[in-house]
Short mmCIF file of C-alpha atoms and ligand atoms in Angstrom, two decimals:
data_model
loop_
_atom_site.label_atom_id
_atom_site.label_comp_id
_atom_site.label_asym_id
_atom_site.label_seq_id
_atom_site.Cartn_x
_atom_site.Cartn_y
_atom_site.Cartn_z
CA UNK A 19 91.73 -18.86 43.04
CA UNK A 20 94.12 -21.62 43.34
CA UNK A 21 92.84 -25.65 42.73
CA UNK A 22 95.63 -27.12 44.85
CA UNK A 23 97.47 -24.43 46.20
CA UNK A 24 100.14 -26.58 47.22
CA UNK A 25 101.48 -27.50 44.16
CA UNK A 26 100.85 -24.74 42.23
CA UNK A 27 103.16 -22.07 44.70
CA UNK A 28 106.05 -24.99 45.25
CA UNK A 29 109.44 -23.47 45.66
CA UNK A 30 111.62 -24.36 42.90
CA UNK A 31 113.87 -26.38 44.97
CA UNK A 32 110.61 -29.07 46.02
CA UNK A 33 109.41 -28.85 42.32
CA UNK A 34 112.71 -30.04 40.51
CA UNK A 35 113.16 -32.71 43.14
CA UNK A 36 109.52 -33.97 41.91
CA UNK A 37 110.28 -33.85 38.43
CA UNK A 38 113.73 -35.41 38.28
CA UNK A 39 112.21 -38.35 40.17
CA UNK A 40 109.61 -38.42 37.78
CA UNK A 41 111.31 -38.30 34.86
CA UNK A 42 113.71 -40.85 35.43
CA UNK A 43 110.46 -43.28 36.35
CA UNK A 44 109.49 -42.21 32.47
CA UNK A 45 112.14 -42.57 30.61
CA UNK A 46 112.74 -45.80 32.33
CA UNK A 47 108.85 -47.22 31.10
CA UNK A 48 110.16 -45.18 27.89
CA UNK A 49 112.88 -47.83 27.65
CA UNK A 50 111.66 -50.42 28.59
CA UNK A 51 108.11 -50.38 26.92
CA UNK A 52 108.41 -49.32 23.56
CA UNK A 53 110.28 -50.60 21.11
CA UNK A 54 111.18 -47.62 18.98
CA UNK A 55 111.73 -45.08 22.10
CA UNK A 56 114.63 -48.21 23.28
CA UNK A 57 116.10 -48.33 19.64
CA UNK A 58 116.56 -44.53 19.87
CA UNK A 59 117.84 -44.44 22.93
CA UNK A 60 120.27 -47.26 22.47
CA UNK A 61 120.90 -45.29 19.06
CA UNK A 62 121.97 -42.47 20.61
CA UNK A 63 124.00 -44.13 23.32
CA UNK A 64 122.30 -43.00 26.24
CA UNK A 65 120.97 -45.21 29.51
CA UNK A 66 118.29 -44.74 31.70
CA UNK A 67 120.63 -44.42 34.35
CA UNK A 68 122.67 -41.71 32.28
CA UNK A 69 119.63 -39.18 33.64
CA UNK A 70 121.64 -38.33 37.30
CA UNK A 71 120.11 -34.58 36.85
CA UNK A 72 117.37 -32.76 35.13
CA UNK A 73 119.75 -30.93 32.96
CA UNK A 74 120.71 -34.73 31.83
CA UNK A 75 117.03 -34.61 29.65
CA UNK A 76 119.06 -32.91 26.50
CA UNK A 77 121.06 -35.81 26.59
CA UNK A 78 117.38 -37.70 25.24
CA UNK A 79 116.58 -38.10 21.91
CA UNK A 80 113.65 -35.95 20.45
CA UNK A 81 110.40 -37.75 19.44
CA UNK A 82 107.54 -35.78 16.85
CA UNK A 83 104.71 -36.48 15.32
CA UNK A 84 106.79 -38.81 12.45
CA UNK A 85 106.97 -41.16 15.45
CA UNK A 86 103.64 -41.37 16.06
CA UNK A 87 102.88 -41.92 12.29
CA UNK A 88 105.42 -44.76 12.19
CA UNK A 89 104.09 -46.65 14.92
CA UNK A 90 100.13 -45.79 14.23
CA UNK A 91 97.97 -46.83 15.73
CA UNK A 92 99.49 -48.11 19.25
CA UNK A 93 103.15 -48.93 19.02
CA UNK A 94 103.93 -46.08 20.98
CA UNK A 95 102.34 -47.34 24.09
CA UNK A 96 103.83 -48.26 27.05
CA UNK A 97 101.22 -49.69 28.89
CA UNK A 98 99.57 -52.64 28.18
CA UNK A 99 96.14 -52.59 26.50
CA UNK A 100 94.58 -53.92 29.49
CA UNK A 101 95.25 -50.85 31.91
CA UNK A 102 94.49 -48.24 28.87
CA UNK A 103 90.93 -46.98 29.60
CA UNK A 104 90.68 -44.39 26.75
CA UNK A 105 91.68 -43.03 23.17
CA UNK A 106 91.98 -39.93 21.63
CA UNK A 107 93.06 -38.75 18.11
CA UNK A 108 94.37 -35.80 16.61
CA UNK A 109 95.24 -35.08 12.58
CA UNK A 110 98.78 -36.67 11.40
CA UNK A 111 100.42 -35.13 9.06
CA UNK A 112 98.81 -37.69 6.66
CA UNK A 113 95.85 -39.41 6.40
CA UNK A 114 96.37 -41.43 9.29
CA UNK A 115 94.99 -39.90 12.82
CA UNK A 116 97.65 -39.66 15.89
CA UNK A 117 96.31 -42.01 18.20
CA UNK A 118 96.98 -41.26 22.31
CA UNK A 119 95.92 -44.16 24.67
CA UNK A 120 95.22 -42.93 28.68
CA UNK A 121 95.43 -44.92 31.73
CA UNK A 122 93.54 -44.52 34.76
CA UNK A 123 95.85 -42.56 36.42
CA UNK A 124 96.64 -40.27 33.19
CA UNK A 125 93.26 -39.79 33.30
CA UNK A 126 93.15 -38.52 36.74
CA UNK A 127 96.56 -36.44 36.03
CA UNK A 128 94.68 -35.03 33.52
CA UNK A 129 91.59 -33.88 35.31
CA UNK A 130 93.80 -32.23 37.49
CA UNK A 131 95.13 -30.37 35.53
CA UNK A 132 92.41 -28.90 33.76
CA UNK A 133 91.32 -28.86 37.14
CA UNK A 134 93.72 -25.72 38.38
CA UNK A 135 93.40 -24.13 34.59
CA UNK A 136 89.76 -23.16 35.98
CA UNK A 137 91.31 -22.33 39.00
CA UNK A 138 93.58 -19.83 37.36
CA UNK A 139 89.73 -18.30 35.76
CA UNK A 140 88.91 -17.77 39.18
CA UNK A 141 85.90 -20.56 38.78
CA UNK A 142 85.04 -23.25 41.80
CA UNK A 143 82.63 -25.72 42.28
CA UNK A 144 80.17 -22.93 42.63
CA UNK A 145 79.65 -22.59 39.24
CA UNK A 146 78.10 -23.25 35.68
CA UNK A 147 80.51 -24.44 32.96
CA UNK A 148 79.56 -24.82 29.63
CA UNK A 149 82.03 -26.68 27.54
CA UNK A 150 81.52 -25.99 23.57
CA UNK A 151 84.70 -27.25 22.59
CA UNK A 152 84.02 -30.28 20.08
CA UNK A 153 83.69 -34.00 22.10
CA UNK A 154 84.74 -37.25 20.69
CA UNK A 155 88.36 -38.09 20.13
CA UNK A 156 89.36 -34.49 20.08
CA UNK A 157 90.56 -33.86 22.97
CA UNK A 158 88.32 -30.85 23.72
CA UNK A 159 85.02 -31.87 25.17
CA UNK A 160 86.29 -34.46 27.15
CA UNK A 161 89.52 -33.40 28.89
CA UNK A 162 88.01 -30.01 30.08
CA UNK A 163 84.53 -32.07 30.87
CA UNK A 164 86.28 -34.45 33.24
CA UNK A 165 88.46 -31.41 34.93
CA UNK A 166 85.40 -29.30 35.41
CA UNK A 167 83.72 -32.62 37.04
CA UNK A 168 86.92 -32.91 39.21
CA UNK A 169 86.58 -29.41 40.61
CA UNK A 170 82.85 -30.35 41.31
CA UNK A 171 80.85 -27.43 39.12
CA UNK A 172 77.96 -27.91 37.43
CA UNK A 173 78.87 -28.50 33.51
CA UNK A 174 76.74 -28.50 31.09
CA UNK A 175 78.32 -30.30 27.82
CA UNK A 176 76.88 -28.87 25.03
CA UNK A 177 79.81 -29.74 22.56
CA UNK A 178 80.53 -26.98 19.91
CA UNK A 179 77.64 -26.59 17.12
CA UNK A 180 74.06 -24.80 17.36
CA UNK A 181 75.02 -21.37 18.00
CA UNK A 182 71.95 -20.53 19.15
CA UNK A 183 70.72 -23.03 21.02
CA UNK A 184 74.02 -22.44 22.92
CA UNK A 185 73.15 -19.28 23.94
CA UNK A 186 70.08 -20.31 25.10
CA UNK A 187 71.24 -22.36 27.37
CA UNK A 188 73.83 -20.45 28.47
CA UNK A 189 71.10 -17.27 29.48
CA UNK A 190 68.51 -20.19 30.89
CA UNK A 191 71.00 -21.97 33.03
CA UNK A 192 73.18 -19.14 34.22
CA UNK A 193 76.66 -20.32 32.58
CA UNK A 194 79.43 -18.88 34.30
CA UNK A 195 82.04 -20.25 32.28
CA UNK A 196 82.26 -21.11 28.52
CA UNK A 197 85.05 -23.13 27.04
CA UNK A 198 85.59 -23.21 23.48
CA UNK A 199 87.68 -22.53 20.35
CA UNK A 200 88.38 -18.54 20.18
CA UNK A 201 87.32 -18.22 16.79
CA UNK A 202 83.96 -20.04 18.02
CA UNK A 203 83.86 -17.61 20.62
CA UNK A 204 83.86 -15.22 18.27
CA UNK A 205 80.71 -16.60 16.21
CA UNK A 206 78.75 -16.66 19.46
CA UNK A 207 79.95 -12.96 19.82
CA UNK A 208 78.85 -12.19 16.37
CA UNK A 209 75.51 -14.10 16.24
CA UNK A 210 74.43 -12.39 19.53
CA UNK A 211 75.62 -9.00 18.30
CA UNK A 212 73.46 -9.81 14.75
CA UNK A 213 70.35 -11.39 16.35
CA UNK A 214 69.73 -9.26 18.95
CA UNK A 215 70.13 -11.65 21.88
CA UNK A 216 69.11 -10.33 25.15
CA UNK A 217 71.79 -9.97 27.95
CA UNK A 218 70.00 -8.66 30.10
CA UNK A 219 70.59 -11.12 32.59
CA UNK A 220 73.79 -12.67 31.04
CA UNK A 221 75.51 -14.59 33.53
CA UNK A 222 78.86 -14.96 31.89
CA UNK A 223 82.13 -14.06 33.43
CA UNK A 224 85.11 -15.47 31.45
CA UNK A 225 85.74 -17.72 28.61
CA UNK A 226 88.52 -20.35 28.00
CA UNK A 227 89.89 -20.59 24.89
CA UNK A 228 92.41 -22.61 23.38
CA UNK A 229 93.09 -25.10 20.50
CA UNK A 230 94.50 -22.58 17.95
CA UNK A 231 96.70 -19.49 17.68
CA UNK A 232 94.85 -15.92 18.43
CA UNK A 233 95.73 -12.43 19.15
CA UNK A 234 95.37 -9.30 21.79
CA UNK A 235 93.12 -8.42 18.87
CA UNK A 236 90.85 -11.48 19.34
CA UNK A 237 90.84 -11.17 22.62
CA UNK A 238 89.37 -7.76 23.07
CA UNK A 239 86.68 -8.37 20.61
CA UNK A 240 85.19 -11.64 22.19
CA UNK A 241 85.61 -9.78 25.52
CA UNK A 242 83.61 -7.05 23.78
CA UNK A 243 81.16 -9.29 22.21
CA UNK A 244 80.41 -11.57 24.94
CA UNK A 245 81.05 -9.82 28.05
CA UNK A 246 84.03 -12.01 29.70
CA UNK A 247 87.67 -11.75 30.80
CA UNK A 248 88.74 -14.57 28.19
CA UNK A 249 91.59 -16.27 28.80
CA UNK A 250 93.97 -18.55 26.43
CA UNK A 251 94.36 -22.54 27.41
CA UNK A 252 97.17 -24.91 25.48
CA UNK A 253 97.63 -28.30 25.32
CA UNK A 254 98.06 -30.73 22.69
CA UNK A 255 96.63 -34.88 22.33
CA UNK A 256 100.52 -36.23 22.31
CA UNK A 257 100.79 -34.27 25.85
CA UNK A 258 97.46 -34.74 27.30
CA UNK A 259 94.88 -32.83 25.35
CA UNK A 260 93.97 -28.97 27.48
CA UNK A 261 95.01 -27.97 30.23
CA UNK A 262 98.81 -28.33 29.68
CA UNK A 263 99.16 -24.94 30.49
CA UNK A 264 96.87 -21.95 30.93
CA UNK A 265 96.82 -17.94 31.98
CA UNK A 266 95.92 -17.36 34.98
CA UNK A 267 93.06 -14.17 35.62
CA UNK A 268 95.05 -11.70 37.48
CA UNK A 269 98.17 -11.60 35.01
CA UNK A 270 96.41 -12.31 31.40
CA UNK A 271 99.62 -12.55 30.09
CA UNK A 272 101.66 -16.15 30.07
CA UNK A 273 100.49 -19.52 30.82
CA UNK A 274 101.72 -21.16 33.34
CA UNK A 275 102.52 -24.90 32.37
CA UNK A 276 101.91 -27.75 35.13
CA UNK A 277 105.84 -28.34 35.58
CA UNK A 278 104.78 -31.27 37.84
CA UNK A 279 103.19 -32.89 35.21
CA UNK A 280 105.26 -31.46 31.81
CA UNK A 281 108.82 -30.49 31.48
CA UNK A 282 109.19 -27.35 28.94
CA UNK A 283 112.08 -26.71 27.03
CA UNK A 284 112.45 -24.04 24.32
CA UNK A 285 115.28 -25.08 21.08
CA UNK A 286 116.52 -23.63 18.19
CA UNK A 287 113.81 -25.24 15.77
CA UNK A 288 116.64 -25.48 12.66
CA UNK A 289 119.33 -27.12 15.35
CA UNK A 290 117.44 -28.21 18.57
CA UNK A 291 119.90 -27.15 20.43
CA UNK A 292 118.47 -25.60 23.58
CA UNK A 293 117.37 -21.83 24.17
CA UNK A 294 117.66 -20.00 27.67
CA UNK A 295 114.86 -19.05 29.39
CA UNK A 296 113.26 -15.42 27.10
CA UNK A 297 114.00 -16.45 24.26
CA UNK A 298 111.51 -17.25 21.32
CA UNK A 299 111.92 -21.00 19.81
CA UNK A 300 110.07 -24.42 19.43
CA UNK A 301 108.63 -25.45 22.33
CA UNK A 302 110.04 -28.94 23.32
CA UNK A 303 107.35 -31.10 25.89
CA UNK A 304 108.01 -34.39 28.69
CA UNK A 305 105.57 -35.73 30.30
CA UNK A 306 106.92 -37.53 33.16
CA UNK A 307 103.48 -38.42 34.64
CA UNK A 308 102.16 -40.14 31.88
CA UNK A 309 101.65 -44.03 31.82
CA UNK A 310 99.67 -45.05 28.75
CA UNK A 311 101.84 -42.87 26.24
CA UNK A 312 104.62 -40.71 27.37
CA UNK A 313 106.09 -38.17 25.37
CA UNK A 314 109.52 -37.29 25.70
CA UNK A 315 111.18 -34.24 24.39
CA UNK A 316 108.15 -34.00 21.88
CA UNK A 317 109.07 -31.61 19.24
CA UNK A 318 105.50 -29.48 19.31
CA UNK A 319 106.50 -27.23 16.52
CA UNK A 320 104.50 -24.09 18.54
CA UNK A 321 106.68 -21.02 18.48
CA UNK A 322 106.94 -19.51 22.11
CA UNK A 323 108.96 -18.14 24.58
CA UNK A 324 109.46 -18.83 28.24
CA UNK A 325 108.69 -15.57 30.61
CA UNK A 326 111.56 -15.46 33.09
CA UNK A 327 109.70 -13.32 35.32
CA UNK A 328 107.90 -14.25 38.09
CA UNK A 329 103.79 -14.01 37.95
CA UNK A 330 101.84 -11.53 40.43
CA UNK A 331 99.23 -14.09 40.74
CA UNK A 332 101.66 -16.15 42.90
CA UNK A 333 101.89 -19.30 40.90
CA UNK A 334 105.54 -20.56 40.61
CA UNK A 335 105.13 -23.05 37.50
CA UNK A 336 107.02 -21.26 34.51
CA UNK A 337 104.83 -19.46 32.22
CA UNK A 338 105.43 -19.71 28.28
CA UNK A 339 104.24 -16.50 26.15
CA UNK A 340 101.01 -16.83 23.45
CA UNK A 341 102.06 -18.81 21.03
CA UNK A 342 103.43 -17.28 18.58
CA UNK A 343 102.31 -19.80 15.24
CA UNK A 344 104.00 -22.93 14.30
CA UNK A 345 107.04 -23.63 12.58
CA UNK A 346 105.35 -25.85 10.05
CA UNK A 347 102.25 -23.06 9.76
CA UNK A 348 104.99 -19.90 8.99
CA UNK A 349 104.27 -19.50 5.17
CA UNK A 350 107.41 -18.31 3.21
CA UNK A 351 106.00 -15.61 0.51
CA UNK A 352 108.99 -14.33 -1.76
CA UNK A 353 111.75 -14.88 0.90
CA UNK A 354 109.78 -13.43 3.80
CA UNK A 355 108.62 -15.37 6.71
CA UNK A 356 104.82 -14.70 7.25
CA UNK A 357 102.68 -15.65 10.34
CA UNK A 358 98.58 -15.48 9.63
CA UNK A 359 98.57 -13.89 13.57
CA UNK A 360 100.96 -11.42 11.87
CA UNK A 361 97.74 -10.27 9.75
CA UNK A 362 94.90 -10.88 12.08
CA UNK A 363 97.09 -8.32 14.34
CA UNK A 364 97.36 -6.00 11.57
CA UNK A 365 93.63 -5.58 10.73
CA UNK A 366 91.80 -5.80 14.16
CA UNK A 367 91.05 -2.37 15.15
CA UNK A 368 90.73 -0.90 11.80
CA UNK A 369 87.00 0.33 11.96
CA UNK A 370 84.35 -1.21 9.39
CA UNK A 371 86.34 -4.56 9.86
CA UNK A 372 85.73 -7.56 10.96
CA UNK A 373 89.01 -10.13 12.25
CA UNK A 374 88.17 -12.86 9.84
CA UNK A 375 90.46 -13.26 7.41
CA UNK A 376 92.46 -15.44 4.77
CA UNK A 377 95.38 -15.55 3.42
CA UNK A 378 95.76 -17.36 -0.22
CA UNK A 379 99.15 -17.89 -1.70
CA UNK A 380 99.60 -18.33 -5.76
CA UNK A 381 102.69 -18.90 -7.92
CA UNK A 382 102.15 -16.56 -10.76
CA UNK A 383 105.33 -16.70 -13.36
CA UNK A 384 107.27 -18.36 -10.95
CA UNK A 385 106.72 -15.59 -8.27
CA UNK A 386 104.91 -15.83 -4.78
CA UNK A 387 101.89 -14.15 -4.71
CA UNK A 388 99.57 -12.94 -1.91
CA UNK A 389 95.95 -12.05 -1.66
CA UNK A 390 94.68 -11.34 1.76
CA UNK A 391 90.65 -11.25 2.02
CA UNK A 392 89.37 -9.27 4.22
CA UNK A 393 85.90 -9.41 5.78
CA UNK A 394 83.74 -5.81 6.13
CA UNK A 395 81.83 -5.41 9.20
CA UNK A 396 77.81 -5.12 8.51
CA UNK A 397 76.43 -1.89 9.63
CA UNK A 398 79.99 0.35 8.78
CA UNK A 399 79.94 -0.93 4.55
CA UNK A 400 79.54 2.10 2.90
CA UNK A 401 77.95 3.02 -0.55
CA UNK A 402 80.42 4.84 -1.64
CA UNK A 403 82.98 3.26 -4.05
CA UNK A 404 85.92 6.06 -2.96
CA UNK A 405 85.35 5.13 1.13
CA UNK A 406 85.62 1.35 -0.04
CA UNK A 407 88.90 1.82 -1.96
CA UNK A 408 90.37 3.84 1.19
CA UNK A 409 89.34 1.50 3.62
CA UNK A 410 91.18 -1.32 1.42
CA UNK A 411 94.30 0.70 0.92
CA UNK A 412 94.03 1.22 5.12
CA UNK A 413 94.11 -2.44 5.22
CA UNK A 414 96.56 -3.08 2.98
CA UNK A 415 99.03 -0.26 4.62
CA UNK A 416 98.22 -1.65 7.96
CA UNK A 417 99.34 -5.59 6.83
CA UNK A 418 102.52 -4.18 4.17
CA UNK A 419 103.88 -2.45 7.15
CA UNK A 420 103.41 -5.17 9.61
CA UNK A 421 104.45 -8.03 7.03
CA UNK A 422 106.97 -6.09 4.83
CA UNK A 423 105.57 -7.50 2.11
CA UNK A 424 103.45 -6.38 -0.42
CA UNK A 425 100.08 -7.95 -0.70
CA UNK A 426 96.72 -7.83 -2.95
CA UNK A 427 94.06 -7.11 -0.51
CA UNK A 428 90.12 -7.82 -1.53
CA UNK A 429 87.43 -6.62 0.87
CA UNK A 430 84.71 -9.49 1.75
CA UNK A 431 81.62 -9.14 2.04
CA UNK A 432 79.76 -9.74 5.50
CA UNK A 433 79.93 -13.63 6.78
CA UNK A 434 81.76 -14.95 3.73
CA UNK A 435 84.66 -16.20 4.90
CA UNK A 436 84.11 -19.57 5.97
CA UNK A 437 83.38 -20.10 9.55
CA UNK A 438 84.02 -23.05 12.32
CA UNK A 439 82.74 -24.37 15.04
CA UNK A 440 86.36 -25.81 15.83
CA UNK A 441 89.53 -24.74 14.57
CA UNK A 442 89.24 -22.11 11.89
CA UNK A 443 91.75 -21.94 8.58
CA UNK A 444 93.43 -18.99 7.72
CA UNK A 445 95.43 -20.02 4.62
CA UNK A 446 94.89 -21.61 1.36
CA UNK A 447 98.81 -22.41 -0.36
CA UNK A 448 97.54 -22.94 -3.74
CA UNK A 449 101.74 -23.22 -4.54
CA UNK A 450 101.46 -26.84 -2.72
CA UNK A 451 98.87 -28.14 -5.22
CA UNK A 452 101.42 -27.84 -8.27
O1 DLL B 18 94.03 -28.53 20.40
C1 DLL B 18 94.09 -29.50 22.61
C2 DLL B 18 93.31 -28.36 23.14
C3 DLL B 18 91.95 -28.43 23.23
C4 DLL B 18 93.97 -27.23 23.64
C5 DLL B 18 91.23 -27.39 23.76
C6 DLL B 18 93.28 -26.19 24.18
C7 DLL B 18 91.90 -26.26 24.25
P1 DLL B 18 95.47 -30.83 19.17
O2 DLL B 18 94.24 -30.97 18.36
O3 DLL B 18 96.39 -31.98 19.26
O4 DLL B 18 95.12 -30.50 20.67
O5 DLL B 18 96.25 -29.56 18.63
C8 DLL B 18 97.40 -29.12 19.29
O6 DLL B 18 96.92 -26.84 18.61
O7 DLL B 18 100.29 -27.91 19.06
C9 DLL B 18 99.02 -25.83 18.90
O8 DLL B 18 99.62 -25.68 17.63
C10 DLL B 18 97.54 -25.57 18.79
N1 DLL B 18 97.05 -24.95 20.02
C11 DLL B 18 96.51 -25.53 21.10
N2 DLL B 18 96.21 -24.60 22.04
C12 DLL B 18 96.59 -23.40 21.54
C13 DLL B 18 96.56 -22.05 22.02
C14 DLL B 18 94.37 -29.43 21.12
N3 DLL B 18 96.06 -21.73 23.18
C15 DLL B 18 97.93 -27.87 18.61
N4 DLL B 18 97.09 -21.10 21.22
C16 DLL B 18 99.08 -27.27 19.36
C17 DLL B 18 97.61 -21.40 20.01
C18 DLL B 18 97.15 -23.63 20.26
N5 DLL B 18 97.64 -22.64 19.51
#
């Protein structure tokens, strides 16, 4: 079900004409606008008018969340305050926020672009969407609120919280659509499974989920559990918030980033240099529709890949793989690179557990250590001490084998992991506190 069919099945040729016209128009506000994105330009010798060709963007200097930081809370604007209509915030890296300011016209980009991300569910104006992700100045609520508005279905903006009340709603109204974090999706999934809900008439269909990493795992049990296709959403609040890119319903596998809107790159995350299309790196972002506060060659520090292949659903913007972690979430455990989606993809499908886990790192006598807690589902815990102690050396196999590491492994009791209603943590580094 395409949004704007137009632009989202543009031959190549049409597309790159769009962008390079658009990003020249950016990196020209860039320049002009902000005082730090000049300096680093002028730093690094390069013009507006240096950017003849797209190829000409890895001539542009990188910007990350440091800039942000160092120009908190609006330096990085370039628009005046006068035509910004809206702020969001994300976590900085310290205990500022990262502030994002929208114009008007982001605001409509925006929209439409969440817009054709529930096109690529399949959903239209015919139906119900329930948005649980978190509102305020995460990004969440409100970006997939406003593109849910655009397409013209009926949204129901329950923001993320009250499990149960949720549901309620979403039986009573006839929800077609829920949108929310994937380990919140996964509560819901859980609380109906323990409470008994009735289904009988459940009227959900798929679920969009986004904001943090998940697996294949994941994704069959909340499919299980709540009885939808669910499909994976990215964005971040320097790009836009949602809806940067999303998988589409008839592949499941890729999302499909709005090149109209965002320019993808993949580099070497030690060098920067840039990676061909396939291979697995840091993904690099532009905006080049942005007004309020562009981003150019934003360093996101999510591990992907672009998929060179073309999709069957018909779509021609470039799709970039499930992220894959972050290069500032990869945990280094005696030498050995470790991704928490490594573990999570080790465990789900052992029977008797549950895919809630954490991962706590320790310096013991100056070595790396790792415990891995594991949560038991309810009704398989057995009584028996030998069937517990197999089930944990299953567990620990299953993650050794995956991580090549070896790991402590303690088996949780049911619902004791800590739970969230946004994005859920999978690692305590007790190493950092020393
Ligand atoms: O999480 C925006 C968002 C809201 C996306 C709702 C999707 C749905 P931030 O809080 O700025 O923005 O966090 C951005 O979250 O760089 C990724 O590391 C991670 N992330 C976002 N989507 C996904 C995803 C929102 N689908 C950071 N899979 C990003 C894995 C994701 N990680």
């Amino acid at each position: 079900m395409y949004w704007n069919k137009e632009m989202e099945t543009i031959d190549r040729e049409s597309l790159e004409k769009i962008q390079l016209e658009r990003l020249q128009k950016t990196v020209v506000r860039m320049y002009n606008n902000t005082k730090f994105y000049h300096d680093r330009m002028d730093a690094a010798g390069v013009k507006p008018e240096d950017i003849k060709t797209l190829k000409d963007i890895a001539k542009l200097p990188f910007m990350d969340k440091r800039d942000l930081r160092d120009n908190y809370p609006t330096d990085t604007f370039a628009a005046p305050r006068e035509e910004i209509v809206r702020i969001h915030a994300s976590s900085g890296t310290t205990g500022k926020p990262i502030v994002a300011g929208y114009t008007r016209n982001d605001l409509d980009m925006w929209s439409e672009a969440v817009a054709r991300c529930l096109g690529c569910a399949g959903i239209t104006a015919k139906d119900t969407v329930q948005v649980s992700y978190g509102y305020g100045l995460f990004t969440g609520g409100l970006g997939v609120h406003d593109g849910a508005t655009k397409m013209g279905c009926t949204v129901v903006p329950t923001s993320a919280g009250n499990t149960k009340r949720q549901l309620m709603l979403m039986n009573d109204l006839g929800t077609n659509a829920v949108c929310c974090t994937p380990s919140y999706a996964l509560m819901m999934g859980e609380y109906i499974r323990d409470n008994g809900v009735d289904k009988s008439n459940w009227p959900l269909r798929v679920g969009i989920f986004g904001a943090e990493p998940w697996t294949e795992g994941m994704r069959t049990e909340i499919e299980a559990l709540l009885g939808v296709k669910a499909l994976d959403i990215y964005g971040l609040t320097e790009t836009v918030g949602p809806g940067v890119a999303m998988e589409c319903i008839e592949g499941q596998h890729g999302l499909h980033m709005w090149e109209d809107f965002f320019i993808p790159e993949i580099v070497d995350p030690e060098t920067g240099d840039p990676l061909p299309d396939g291979e697995l790196g840091e993904l690099v972002i532009t905006t080049i529709c942005k007004e309020g506060m562009p981003t150019v060659r934003f360093r996101t520090h999510d591990l992907t890949r672009i998929i060179p292949e073309p999709c069957k659903c018909g779509r021609t913007h470039k799709r970039i793989e499930r992220l894959k972690g972050r290069t500032d979430d990869m945990l280094i455990i005696r030498g050995v690179n470790v991704f928490p989606s490594q573990v999570e993809a080790a465990i789900t499908g052992i029977p008797g557990i549950a895919p809630r886990y954490m991962l706590i790192v320790d310096r013991v006598n100056n070595l790396d250590t790792l415990e891995i807690q594991v949560e038991m589902l309810p009704d398989l815990i057995s009584d028996s001490v030998r069937e517990i102690e197999n089930l944990r050396m299953t567990v620990k196999n299953a993650i050794e084998q995956i991580l090549g590491l070896g790991v402590t492994v303690t088996l949780m009791n049911p619902n004791t992991i800590e739970r969230s209603e946004g994005k859920s943590k999978h690692t305590i580094d007790k190493r950092k506190l020393l």
